[in-house]
Amino acid sequence: MKTLKKGDKAPSFSALDQDGNLHKLADYTGKKLVVFFYPKANTPGCTAEACDLSNNYGRFTSNNYAILGVSADSAKAQLKFKEKFDFPFPLLADEDKSVIQAFGVWGPKKFMGKEYDGIHRTTFIIDEKGMISDVISDVKTKDHANQILG
């Protein structure tokens, strides 16, 4: 698992969101971008995390941030998740895991004594020039906006 760190250039990516719209890193030049990776749509931790970001969306936009959520869920699952909670930001359906692997957040995990490969809940803050300004791997799902915005 290649781990990106603060000061690295963000990987150039492109992926479709829940509505089939293409998003790529270059689209966000001039904005700060929060890319949050979560294991699975509509699960308790992922819902808490996305809802906290959504509830604080005004704070992000007023500070020149855009937000993208990313998981390996299908576009249909992402659409249901977005509509259910009325998220104001796109959710990328990275079914081939190209974005997930480019950011190095796929790898071995343990849950209830079982080992398996999955997405590590990680958030990357990318500056206006495409450089990683922060990596949050110890995500507090119910207070994630404050972890990012301080």
mmCIF file of C-alpha atoms in Angstrom:
data_model
loop_
_atom_site.group_PDB
_atom_site.id
_atom_site.type_symbol
_atom_site.label_atom_id
_atom_site.label_comp_id
_atom_site.label_asym_id
_atom_site.label_seq_id
_atom_site.Cartn_x
_atom_site.Cartn_y
_atom_site.Cartn_z
ATOM 1 C CA MET A 1 0.000 0.000 0.000
ATOM 2 C CA LYS A 2 1.586 3.272 -1.154
ATOM 3 C CA THR A 3 0.938 5.901 1.482
ATOM 4 C CA LEU A 4 0.642 9.511 0.435
ATOM 5 C CA LYS A 5 1.708 12.148 2.925
ATOM 6 C CA LYS A 6 1.582 15.878 3.503
ATOM 7 C CA GLY A 7 3.644 17.681 0.842
ATOM 8 C CA ASP A 8 3.098 15.015 -1.858
ATOM 9 C CA LYS A 9 1.474 15.922 -5.156
ATOM 10 C CA ALA A 10 -2.089 14.610 -5.205
ATOM 11 C CA PRO A 11 -2.589 11.817 -7.740
ATOM 12 C CA SER A 12 -4.322 12.883 -10.899
ATOM 13 C CA PHE A 13 -7.659 11.059 -10.874
ATOM 14 C CA SER A 14 -10.921 10.883 -12.722
ATOM 15 C CA ALA A 15 -14.072 9.052 -11.705
ATOM 16 C CA LEU A 16 -17.821 9.246 -12.183
ATOM 17 C CA ASP A 17 -20.157 10.408 -9.436
ATOM 18 C CA GLN A 18 -23.612 9.101 -8.495
ATOM 19 C CA ASP A 19 -25.161 10.906 -11.486
ATOM 20 C CA GLY A 20 -22.569 9.836 -14.066
ATOM 21 C CA ASN A 21 -20.713 13.180 -14.043
ATOM 22 C CA LEU A 22 -16.933 12.978 -14.444
ATOM 23 C CA HIS A 23 -14.759 14.560 -11.744
ATOM 24 C CA LYS A 24 -11.012 14.986 -12.062
ATOM 25 C CA LEU A 25 -8.377 16.617 -9.924
ATOM 26 C CA ALA A 26 -7.819 19.361 -12.524
ATOM 27 C CA ASP A 27 -11.471 20.466 -12.091
ATOM 28 C CA TYR A 28 -10.599 21.692 -8.597
ATOM 29 C CA THR A 29 -7.516 23.815 -9.347
ATOM 30 C CA GLY A 30 -7.849 27.062 -7.412
ATOM 31 C CA LYS A 31 -9.975 25.461 -4.676
ATOM 32 C CA LYS A 32 -9.064 23.479 -1.606
ATOM 33 C CA LEU A 33 -10.404 19.957 -1.981
ATOM 34 C CA VAL A 34 -11.438 17.508 0.724
ATOM 35 C CA VAL A 35 -11.385 13.925 -0.596
ATOM 36 C CA PHE A 36 -12.805 11.583 2.001
ATOM 37 C CA PHE A 37 -12.604 7.831 1.481
ATOM 38 C CA TYR A 38 -15.140 5.697 3.316
ATOM 39 C CA PRO A 39 -15.660 1.921 3.384
ATOM 40 C CA LYS A 40 -19.362 1.606 2.498
ATOM 41 C CA ALA A 41 -22.345 3.841 1.811
ATOM 42 C CA ASN A 42 -25.208 3.765 4.315
ATOM 43 C CA THR A 43 -23.238 2.157 7.157
ATOM 44 C CA PRO A 44 -23.254 3.845 10.602
ATOM 45 C CA GLY A 45 -19.695 5.266 10.630
ATOM 46 C CA CYS A 46 -19.792 6.392 7.013
ATOM 47 C CA THR A 47 -23.202 7.998 7.511
ATOM 48 C CA ALA A 48 -22.002 9.868 10.632
ATOM 49 C CA GLU A 49 -18.908 11.104 8.782
ATOM 50 C CA ALA A 50 -20.731 12.245 5.631
ATOM 51 C CA CYS A 51 -23.551 13.867 7.658
ATOM 52 C CA ASP A 52 -21.028 15.814 9.764
ATOM 53 C CA LEU A 53 -19.369 17.132 6.587
ATOM 54 C CA SER A 54 -22.783 17.913 5.090
ATOM 55 C CA ASN A 55 -23.969 19.728 8.241
ATOM 56 C CA ASN A 56 -20.844 21.912 8.060
ATOM 57 C CA TYR A 57 -20.917 22.383 4.280
ATOM 58 C CA GLY A 58 -21.390 26.164 4.553
ATOM 59 C CA ARG A 59 -18.196 26.427 6.617
ATOM 60 C CA PHE A 60 -16.318 24.551 3.875
ATOM 61 C CA THR A 61 -17.655 26.576 0.950
ATOM 62 C CA SER A 62 -17.044 29.889 2.729
ATOM 63 C CA ASN A 63 -13.388 28.816 3.104
ATOM 64 C CA ASN A 64 -13.035 27.904 -0.632
ATOM 65 C CA TYR A 65 -13.309 24.121 -0.125
ATOM 66 C CA ALA A 66 -14.967 21.570 -2.357
ATOM 67 C CA ILE A 67 -15.759 18.090 -1.015
ATOM 68 C CA LEU A 68 -15.734 14.701 -2.741
ATOM 69 C CA GLY A 69 -16.700 11.429 -1.067
ATOM 70 C CA VAL A 70 -15.202 8.226 -2.508
ATOM 71 C CA SER A 71 -15.998 4.545 -1.992
ATOM 72 C CA ALA A 72 -16.089 1.424 -4.136
ATOM 73 C CA ASP A 73 -19.896 1.391 -4.067
ATOM 74 C CA SER A 74 -21.871 1.410 -7.314
ATOM 75 C CA ALA A 75 -23.282 4.665 -8.677
ATOM 76 C CA LYS A 76 -26.747 3.395 -7.715
ATOM 77 C CA ALA A 77 -25.695 2.829 -4.082
ATOM 78 C CA GLN A 78 -23.994 6.248 -3.990
ATOM 79 C CA LEU A 79 -27.124 7.903 -5.412
ATOM 80 C CA LYS A 80 -29.341 6.279 -2.758
ATOM 81 C CA PHE A 81 -26.909 7.372 -0.018
ATOM 82 C CA LYS A 82 -26.737 10.954 -1.349
ATOM 83 C CA GLU A 83 -30.519 11.242 -1.771
ATOM 84 C CA LYS A 84 -31.339 9.671 1.602
ATOM 85 C CA PHE A 85 -29.262 12.273 3.475
ATOM 86 C CA ASP A 86 -29.430 15.096 0.892
ATOM 87 C CA PHE A 87 -25.649 15.524 0.703
ATOM 88 C CA PRO A 88 -24.602 18.740 -1.083
ATOM 89 C CA PHE A 89 -21.400 17.174 -2.474
ATOM 90 C CA PRO A 90 -20.742 14.456 -5.076
ATOM 91 C CA LEU A 91 -20.001 10.832 -4.152
ATOM 92 C CA LEU A 92 -17.634 9.079 -6.537
ATOM 93 C CA ALA A 93 -18.463 5.496 -7.450
ATOM 94 C CA ASP A 94 -14.934 4.066 -7.699
ATOM 95 C CA GLU A 95 -15.942 0.489 -8.483
ATOM 96 C CA ASP A 96 -12.637 -0.322 -10.221
ATOM 97 C CA LYS A 97 -10.802 1.169 -7.206
ATOM 98 C CA SER A 98 -8.538 3.290 -9.443
ATOM 99 C CA VAL A 99 -8.878 6.409 -7.250
ATOM 100 C CA ILE A 100 -8.776 4.356 -4.040
ATOM 101 C CA GLN A 101 -5.535 2.693 -5.118
ATOM 102 C CA ALA A 102 -4.010 5.928 -6.468
ATOM 103 C CA PHE A 103 -4.423 7.426 -2.981
ATOM 104 C CA GLY A 104 -3.164 4.229 -1.318
ATOM 105 C CA VAL A 105 -6.162 3.623 0.945
ATOM 106 C CA TRP A 106 -6.883 -0.003 -0.052
ATOM 107 C CA GLY A 107 -5.291 -2.720 2.025
ATOM 108 C CA PRO A 108 -5.555 -5.270 4.815
ATOM 109 C CA LYS A 109 -7.999 -4.512 7.622
ATOM 110 C CA LYS A 110 -9.216 -6.339 10.702
ATOM 111 C CA PHE A 111 -12.777 -6.417 11.947
ATOM 112 C CA MET A 112 -14.088 -8.695 14.685
ATOM 113 C CA GLY A 113 -11.022 -10.913 14.417
ATOM 114 C CA LYS A 114 -11.270 -11.377 10.649
ATOM 115 C CA GLU A 115 -8.705 -10.044 8.184
ATOM 116 C CA TYR A 116 -9.776 -8.808 4.775
ATOM 117 C CA ASP A 117 -8.869 -6.172 2.203
ATOM 118 C CA GLY A 118 -10.863 -2.964 2.231
ATOM 119 C CA ILE A 119 -10.863 0.816 2.195
ATOM 120 C CA HIS A 120 -9.110 2.550 5.049
ATOM 121 C CA ARG A 121 -11.207 5.522 6.203
ATOM 122 C CA THR A 122 -8.864 8.382 5.285
ATOM 123 C CA THR A 123 -9.304 12.029 4.313
ATOM 124 C CA PHE A 124 -6.931 14.017 2.114
ATOM 125 C CA ILE A 125 -6.887 17.815 2.060
ATOM 126 C CA ILE A 126 -5.535 19.059 -1.277
ATOM 127 C CA ASP A 127 -4.511 22.697 -1.721
ATOM 128 C CA GLU A 128 -5.321 25.009 -4.628
ATOM 129 C CA LYS A 129 -2.237 23.821 -6.542
ATOM 130 C CA GLY A 130 -2.917 20.083 -6.216
ATOM 131 C CA MET A 131 -0.553 19.383 -3.316
ATOM 132 C CA ILE A 132 -1.613 17.366 -0.276
ATOM 133 C CA SER A 133 -1.706 19.745 2.685
ATOM 134 C CA ASP A 134 -2.988 17.206 5.217
ATOM 135 C CA VAL A 135 -3.863 13.518 5.610
ATOM 136 C CA ILE A 136 -6.279 12.459 8.338
ATOM 137 C CA SER A 137 -6.196 8.723 8.995
ATOM 138 C CA ASP A 138 -7.635 8.820 12.529
ATOM 139 C CA VAL A 139 -11.047 10.055 11.414
ATOM 140 C CA LYS A 140 -13.520 11.048 14.122
ATOM 141 C CA THR A 141 -16.717 10.360 12.190
ATOM 142 C CA LYS A 142 -18.988 12.568 14.318
ATOM 143 C CA ASP A 143 -16.545 15.512 14.457
ATOM 144 C CA HIS A 144 -14.734 15.264 11.138
ATOM 145 C CA ALA A 145 -15.435 18.829 9.946
ATOM 146 C CA ASN A 146 -13.617 20.192 13.001
ATOM 147 C CA GLN A 147 -10.665 17.886 12.301
ATOM 148 C CA ILE A 148 -10.383 19.462 8.845
ATOM 149 C CA LEU A 149 -11.298 23.083 9.545
ATOM 150 C CA GLY A 150 -9.873 23.295 13.081
#
